[in-house]
PDB file of C-alpha atoms in Angstrom:
ATOM      1  CA  LYS K   1      52.820  95.109 -43.381  1.00 83.00           C
ATOM      2  CA  HIS K   2      49.045  94.887 -43.580  1.00 93.00           C
ATOM      3  CA  TYR K   3      46.464  97.003 -45.391  1.00 96.00           C
ATOM      4  CA  PRO K   4      46.633  99.903 -46.141  1.00 97.00           C
ATOM      5  CA  ALA K   5      50.444  99.730 -46.167  1.00 97.00           C
ATOM      6  CA  ALA K   6      50.646  99.332 -49.952  1.00 97.00           C
ATOM      7  CA  LEU K   7      48.568 102.483 -50.451  1.00 98.00           C
ATOM      8  CA  VAL K   8      50.750 104.373 -47.992  1.00 97.00           C
ATOM      9  CA  GLN K   9      53.841 103.232 -49.888  1.00 97.00           C
ATOM     10  CA  LEU K  10      52.439 104.510 -53.195  1.00 96.00           C
ATOM     11  CA  GLY K  11      51.942 107.884 -51.565  1.00 96.00           C
ATOM     12  CA  GLU K  12      55.502 107.775 -50.252  1.00 96.00           C
ATOM     13  CA  VAL K  13      56.800 107.153 -53.781  1.00 95.00           C
ATOM     14  CA  TYR K  14      54.972 110.262 -54.995  1.00 95.00           C
ATOM     15  CA  GLU K  15      56.249 112.366 -52.099  1.00 95.00           C
ATOM     16  CA  HIS K  16      59.794 111.118 -52.723  1.00 95.00           C
ATOM     17  CA  LEU K  17      59.593 112.052 -56.397  1.00 93.00           C
ATOM     18  CA  ARG K  18      58.240 115.478 -55.516  1.00 92.00           C
ATOM     19  CA  ALA K  19      60.930 116.121 -52.923  1.00 93.00           C
ATOM     20  CA  ASN K  20      63.753 114.879 -55.148  1.00 93.00           C
ATOM     21  CA  ALA K  21      62.542 115.874 -58.609  1.00 88.00           C
ATOM     22  CA  PRO K  22      65.937 117.080 -59.940  1.00 88.00           C
ATOM     23  CA  ARG K  23      67.500 113.676 -59.206  1.00 90.00           C
ATOM     24  CA  PHE K  24      64.975 112.044 -61.517  1.00 86.00           C
ATOM     25  CA  GLY K  25      65.214 114.419 -64.462  1.00 86.00           C
ATOM     26  CA  THR K  26      62.450 116.657 -63.099  1.00 81.00           C
ATOM     27  CA  PRO K  27      59.474 114.343 -63.773  1.00 85.00           C
ATOM     28  CA  ASP K  28      56.214 115.965 -64.814  1.00 92.00           C
ATOM     29  CA  LEU K  29      54.119 115.371 -61.704  1.00 94.00           C
ATOM     30  CA  GLY K  30      51.197 117.124 -63.340  1.00 94.00           C
ATOM     31  CA  ARG K  31      50.890 114.351 -65.926  1.00 95.00           C
ATOM     32  CA  LEU K  32      50.757 110.966 -64.221  1.00 96.00           C
ATOM     33  CA  ALA K  33      49.488 107.489 -65.023  1.00 97.00           C
ATOM     34  CA  PHE K  34      48.946 104.745 -62.470  1.00 98.00           C
ATOM     35  CA  GLY K  35      48.816 101.064 -63.205  1.00 98.00           C
ATOM     36  CA  GLY K  36      49.258  97.587 -61.871  1.00 98.00           C
ATOM     37  CA  ASP K  37      48.765  93.897 -62.476  1.00 98.00           C
ATOM     38  CA  SER K  38      46.613  91.441 -60.512  1.00 94.00           C
ATOM     39  CA  ALA K  39      46.425  92.678 -56.885  1.00 93.00           C
ATOM     40  CA  GLY K  40      48.574  95.595 -58.032  1.00 96.00           C
ATOM     41  CA  ALA K  41      45.735  96.723 -60.309  1.00 98.00           C
ATOM     42  CA  GLN K  42      43.369  96.884 -57.353  1.00 97.00           C
ATOM     43  CA  ILE K  43      45.949  98.765 -55.281  1.00 97.00           C
ATOM     44  CA  ALA K  44      46.685 101.256 -58.055  1.00 98.00           C
ATOM     45  CA  LEU K  45      43.016 101.975 -58.671  1.00 98.00           C
ATOM     46  CA  GLN K  46      42.228 102.352 -54.974  1.00 98.00           C
ATOM     47  CA  PHE K  47      45.086 104.836 -54.628  1.00 98.00           C
ATOM     48  CA  VAL K  48      43.746 106.843 -57.581  1.00 98.00           C
ATOM     49  CA  LEU K  49      40.259 106.790 -56.069  1.00 98.00           C
ATOM     50  CA  LEU K  50      41.661 108.161 -52.819  1.00 98.00           C
ATOM     51  CA  GLN K  51      42.801 111.178 -54.840  1.00 98.00           C
ATOM     52  CA  THR K  52      39.556 111.565 -56.812  1.00 98.00           C
ATOM     53  CA  ASN K  53      36.719 110.351 -54.562  1.00 98.00           C
ATOM     54  CA  PRO K  54      36.328 112.569 -51.462  1.00 98.00           C
ATOM     55  CA  ALA K  55      33.822 110.185 -49.833  1.00 98.00           C
ATOM     56  CA  LEU K  56      36.246 107.256 -49.939  1.00 98.00           C
ATOM     57  CA  ALA K  57      39.113 109.441 -48.739  1.00 98.00           C
ATOM     58  CA  ALA K  58      37.028 110.664 -45.805  1.00 98.00           C
ATOM     59  CA  ALA K  59      35.985 107.120 -44.876  1.00 96.00           C
ATOM     60  CA  MET K  60      39.642 106.116 -44.756  1.00 97.00           C
ATOM     61  CA  TYR K  61      40.792 109.353 -43.043  1.00 97.00           C
ATOM     62  CA  TRP K  62      43.032 109.908 -46.053  1.00 97.00           C
ATOM     63  CA  HIS K  63      44.347 113.271 -47.209  1.00 96.00           C
ATOM     64  CA  PRO K  64      44.717 113.326 -51.017  1.00 95.00           C
ATOM     65  CA  GLN K  65      48.324 113.932 -51.962  1.00 94.00           C
ATOM     66  CA  MET K  66      47.934 115.300 -55.467  1.00 95.00           C
ATOM     67  CA  PRO K  67      45.375 117.230 -57.488  1.00 94.00           C
ATOM     68  CA  LYS K  68      43.069 114.832 -59.287  1.00 95.00           C
ATOM     69  CA  GLU K  69      43.733 116.733 -62.512  1.00 96.00           C
ATOM     70  CA  ALA K  70      47.329 115.477 -62.418  1.00 97.00           C
ATOM     71  CA  ILE K  71      46.205 111.857 -62.912  1.00 98.00           C
ATOM     72  CA  LYS K  72      45.716 111.387 -66.629  1.00 98.00           C
ATOM     73  CA  ALA K  73      45.261 107.616 -66.949  1.00 98.00           C
ATOM     74  CA  ASN K  74      44.939 104.191 -65.332  1.00 98.00           C
ATOM     75  CA  VAL K  75      46.280 100.939 -66.783  1.00 98.00           C
ATOM     76  CA  LEU K  76      44.805  97.898 -65.061  1.00 98.00           C
ATOM     77  CA  TYR K  77      45.731  94.303 -65.849  1.00 98.00           C
ATOM     78  CA  CYS K  78      43.865  91.243 -64.508  1.00 97.00           C
ATOM     79  CA  GLY K  79      42.743  92.786 -61.234  1.00 95.00           C
ATOM     80  CA  PRO K  80      40.140  91.887 -58.564  1.00 94.00           C
ATOM     81  CA  TYR K  81      37.849  94.886 -58.135  1.00 96.00           C
ATOM     82  CA  ASP K  82      34.885  93.470 -56.173  1.00 94.00           C
ATOM     83  CA  LEU K  83      36.106  91.591 -53.112  1.00 87.00           C
ATOM     84  CA  ALA K  84      32.589  90.840 -51.884  1.00 78.00           C
ATOM     85  CA  ALA K  85      31.967  88.801 -55.028  1.00 82.00           C
ATOM     86  CA  PHE K  86      34.420  86.164 -53.856  1.00 76.00           C
ATOM     87  CA  ALA K  87      32.138  85.245 -50.975  1.00 67.00           C
ATOM     88  CA  ASN K  88      29.508  84.173 -53.509  1.00 68.00           C
ATOM     89  CA  THR K  89      31.720  82.361 -55.989  1.00 66.00           C
ATOM     90  CA  GLY K  90      30.776  78.772 -56.743  1.00 64.00           C
ATOM     91  CA  SER K  91      34.388  77.623 -56.571  1.00 72.00           C
ATOM     92  CA  ARG K  92      35.411  76.376 -53.128  1.00 79.00           C
ATOM     93  CA  VAL K  93      39.050  76.366 -54.210  1.00 79.00           C
ATOM     94  CA  LEU K  94      38.893  80.027 -55.277  1.00 75.00           C
ATOM     95  CA  ARG K  95      37.067  81.010 -52.095  1.00 78.00           C
ATOM     96  CA  PHE K  96      39.738  79.339 -49.978  1.00 85.00           C
ATOM     97  CA  PHE K  97      42.591  80.869 -51.984  1.00 83.00           C
ATOM     98  CA  VAL K  98      41.160  84.389 -51.834  1.00 83.00           C
ATOM     99  CA  HIS K  99      40.319  83.995 -48.141  1.00 87.00           C
ATOM    100  CA  GLN K 100      43.937  83.128 -47.359  1.00 90.00           C
ATOM    101  CA  LEU K 101      45.253  86.041 -49.426  1.00 87.00           C
ATOM    102  CA  GLY K 102      42.811  88.443 -47.801  1.00 89.00           C
ATOM    103  CA  TRP K 103      43.751  87.209 -44.344  1.00 92.00           C
ATOM    104  CA  ALA K 104      47.402  87.920 -45.114  1.00 92.00           C
ATOM    105  CA  TYR K 105      46.689  91.322 -46.695  1.00 92.00           C
ATOM    106  CA  PHE K 106      44.215  92.686 -44.158  1.00 94.00           C
ATOM    107  CA  GLY K 107      45.662  90.907 -41.132  1.00 94.00           C
ATOM    108  CA  GLN K 108      42.213  89.731 -40.018  1.00 92.00           C
ATOM    109  CA  ARG K 109      40.737  86.272 -40.400  1.00 91.00           C
ATOM    110  CA  ASN K 110      37.165  87.510 -40.983  1.00 91.00           C
ATOM    111  CA  TRP K 111      38.320  90.275 -43.313  1.00 92.00           C
ATOM    112  CA  MET K 112      35.326  90.029 -45.670  1.00 89.00           C
ATOM    113  CA  LYS K 113      33.058  91.313 -42.894  1.00 89.00           C
ATOM    114  CA  LYS K 114      35.271  94.287 -42.083  1.00 91.00           C
ATOM    115  CA  PRO K 115      34.960  97.868 -43.412  1.00 94.00           C
ATOM    116  CA  GLN K 116      38.408  97.564 -44.974  1.00 94.00           C
ATOM    117  CA  ALA K 117      37.133  94.968 -47.445  1.00 93.00           C
ATOM    118  CA  GLN K 118      34.351  97.324 -48.536  1.00 95.00           C
ATOM    119  CA  GLN K 119      36.871 100.132 -48.958  1.00 96.00           C
ATOM    120  CA  ALA K 120      39.044  97.897 -51.122  1.00 96.00           C
ATOM    121  CA  SER K 121      36.126  96.827 -53.331  1.00 96.00           C
ATOM    122  CA  VAL K 122      36.961  99.573 -55.780  1.00 98.00           C
ATOM    123  CA  LEU K 123      34.061  98.731 -58.105  1.00 98.00           C
ATOM    124  CA  ASP K 124      31.826 100.419 -55.512  1.00 97.00           C
ATOM    125  CA  HIS K 125      33.864 103.620 -55.408  1.00 98.00           C
ATOM    126  CA  VAL K 126      34.546 104.681 -58.998  1.00 98.00           C
ATOM    127  CA  THR K 127      32.974 108.017 -59.907  1.00 98.00           C
ATOM    128  CA  THR K 128      32.817 110.354 -62.869  1.00 98.00           C
ATOM    129  CA  ALA K 129      36.106 111.838 -61.607  1.00 98.00           C
ATOM    130  CA  CYS K 130      37.977 108.617 -62.368  1.00 98.00           C
ATOM    131  CA  PRO K 131      40.617 109.227 -65.068  1.00 98.00           C
ATOM    132  CA  PRO K 132      40.584 107.435 -68.442  1.00 98.00           C
ATOM    133  CA  THR K 133      41.179 103.757 -67.886  1.00 98.00           C
ATOM    134  CA  PHE K 134      42.534 100.840 -69.904  1.00 98.00           C
ATOM    135  CA  LEU K 135      41.769  97.401 -68.536  1.00 98.00           C
ATOM    136  CA  THR K 136      42.140  93.834 -69.663  1.00 98.00           C
ATOM    137  CA  ASP K 137      41.944  90.288 -68.373  1.00 98.00           C
ATOM    138  CA  GLY K 138      42.179  86.728 -69.557  1.00 97.00           C
ATOM    139  CA  ASN K 139      39.099  84.564 -69.964  1.00 96.00           C
ATOM    140  CA  ALA K 140      40.155  81.639 -67.745  1.00 93.00           C
ATOM    141  CA  PHE K 141      41.365  81.304 -64.141  1.00 90.00           C
ATOM    142  CA  SER K 142      41.362  85.047 -63.589  1.00 90.00           C
ATOM    143  CA  PHE K 143      39.035  87.947 -62.717  1.00 92.00           C
ATOM    144  CA  GLU K 144      37.418  88.540 -66.106  1.00 95.00           C
ATOM    145  CA  LYS K 145      33.889  89.065 -64.754  1.00 94.00           C
ATOM    146  CA  GLN K 146      35.124  91.742 -62.375  1.00 95.00           C
ATOM    147  CA  GLY K 147      37.109  93.437 -65.133  1.00 97.00           C
ATOM    148  CA  ARG K 148      34.088  93.483 -67.401  1.00 97.00           C
ATOM    149  CA  ALA K 149      31.914  94.813 -64.561  1.00 97.00           C
ATOM    150  CA  LEU K 150      34.367  97.648 -63.896  1.00 98.00           C
ATOM    151  CA  TYR K 151      34.549  98.463 -67.599  1.00 98.00           C
ATOM    152  CA  ALA K 152      30.737  98.563 -67.805  1.00 98.00           C
ATOM    153  CA  LYS K 153      30.464 100.834 -64.765  1.00 98.00           C
ATOM    154  CA  LEU K 154      33.108 103.259 -66.009  1.00 98.00           C
ATOM    155  CA  THR K 155      31.399 103.431 -69.382  1.00 98.00           C
ATOM    156  CA  ALA K 156      28.012 104.029 -67.746  1.00 98.00           C
ATOM    157  CA  LEU K 157      29.529 106.897 -65.749  1.00 98.00           C
ATOM    158  CA  GLY K 158      30.899 108.460 -68.930  1.00 98.00           C
ATOM    159  CA  VAL K 159      34.538 107.820 -68.009  1.00 98.00           C
ATOM    160  CA  PRO K 160      36.681 107.179 -71.112  1.00 98.00           C
ATOM    161  CA  ALA K 161      37.461 103.478 -70.823  1.00 98.00           C
ATOM    162  CA  GLU K 162      39.000 100.889 -73.096  1.00 98.00           C
ATOM    163  CA  GLY K 163      38.484  97.217 -72.330  1.00 98.00           C
ATOM    164  CA  LEU K 164      40.330  94.341 -73.969  1.00 98.00           C
ATOM    165  CA  PHE K 165      38.599  91.033 -73.338  1.00 98.00           C
ATOM    166  CA  TYR K 166      38.360  87.781 -75.258  1.00 98.00           C
ATOM    167  CA  GLY K 167      35.632  85.274 -75.984  1.00 97.00           C
ATOM    168  CA  PRO K 168      35.955  81.494 -76.078  1.00 96.00           C
ATOM    169  CA  GLU K 169      37.053  81.603 -79.724  1.00 97.00           C
ATOM    170  CA  ALA K 170      40.448  82.886 -78.535  1.00 97.00           C
ATOM    171  CA  GLY K 171      40.999  79.729 -76.490  1.00 97.00           C
ATOM    172  CA  GLU K 172      41.884  79.772 -72.802  1.00 97.00           C
ATOM    173  CA  LEU K 173      43.816  82.899 -71.828  1.00 98.00           C
ATOM    174  CA  HIS K 174      44.957  82.549 -68.241  1.00 96.00           C
ATOM    175  CA  HIS K 175      45.676  85.144 -65.584  1.00 95.00           C
ATOM    176  CA  ASP K 176      48.452  87.514 -66.726  1.00 97.00           C
ATOM    177  CA  TYR K 177      48.129  86.350 -70.320  1.00 98.00           C
ATOM    178  CA  GLN K 178      49.452  89.737 -71.437  1.00 98.00           C
ATOM    179  CA  PHE K 179      52.966  88.903 -70.249  1.00 98.00           C
ATOM    180  CA  SER K 180      53.110  85.488 -71.949  1.00 98.00           C
ATOM    181  CA  PHE K 181      54.409  86.362 -75.402  1.00 98.00           C
ATOM    182  CA  ASP K 182      55.566  82.776 -75.827  1.00 98.00           C
ATOM    183  CA  LYS K 183      52.239  81.148 -74.936  1.00 98.00           C
ATOM    184  CA  TYR K 184      49.789  83.792 -76.223  1.00 98.00           C
ATOM    185  CA  PRO K 185      51.810  85.779 -78.792  1.00 98.00           C
ATOM    186  CA  GLN K 186      48.879  87.320 -80.658  1.00 98.00           C
ATOM    187  CA  GLN K 187      46.901  88.441 -77.614  1.00 98.00           C
ATOM    188  CA  ALA K 188      49.935  89.575 -75.612  1.00 98.00           C
ATOM    189  CA  GLU K 189      51.120  91.695 -78.540  1.00 98.00           C
ATOM    190  CA  GLU K 190      47.634  93.127 -78.998  1.00 98.00           C
ATOM    191  CA  CYS K 191      47.502  94.135 -75.349  1.00 98.00           C
ATOM    192  CA  TYR K 192      50.957  95.692 -75.550  1.00 98.00           C
ATOM    193  CA  GLN K 193      50.113  97.742 -78.641  1.00 98.00           C
ATOM    194  CA  ASN K 194      46.722  98.792 -77.270  1.00 98.00           C
ATOM    195  CA  THR K 195      48.334  99.876 -74.003  1.00 98.00           C
ATOM    196  CA  LEU K 196      50.895 102.014 -75.837  1.00 98.00           C
ATOM    197  CA  ALA K 197      48.204 103.593 -78.005  1.00 98.00           C
ATOM    198  CA  PHE K 198      46.062 104.334 -74.944  1.00 98.00           C
ATOM    199  CA  LEU K 199      48.937 105.991 -73.067  1.00 98.00           C
ATOM    200  CA  ASN K 200      49.891 108.010 -76.126  1.00 97.00           C
ATOM    201  CA  ARG K 201      46.330 109.311 -76.313  1.00 97.00           C
ATOM    202  CA  TYR K 202      46.165 110.498 -72.722  1.00 97.00           C
ATOM    203  CA  LEU K 203      49.785 111.343 -71.916  1.00 94.00           C
TER     204      LEU K 203
END
């Protein structure tokens, strides 16, 4: 299924939990965190923004499914947050790769020129209503610049945000470094511990 199917499915998960709460130990739906990795980070954040940014919700004809106060935190790993930036990247290989992924996701060959791509560029849609956010990325072959840009914008808006990024002294940390405890044991453990501490603070 094409965009916005993944967002619809996230909403269906919430509705299923709400309708079947006793089966799941009565989860506290007033105290939620959303998160994802890579494209999942973009999807998770866009779903949260649809609950907290009325202008984006209206543009997508979306009816928020939960009170924004129920969303206590975001956890975002290695995500692309500014899709328009890929059109200007100096890497032909990256442009081609992202173009093919976008074509598959949006179902349109010229997806970068469509309104859906602007909707999905979540960097443009974060507001002061965005919940506290933890975000990280590797420093090689990933979306570090976009992660840093999102962190800077959240901070400028006064949203509590924690960013975990690494300089060249850490060596090359590739996309999804945080899962590679064998290859990057120190940094993966640091991300894990920082994520737990962040969730403990806000949940």
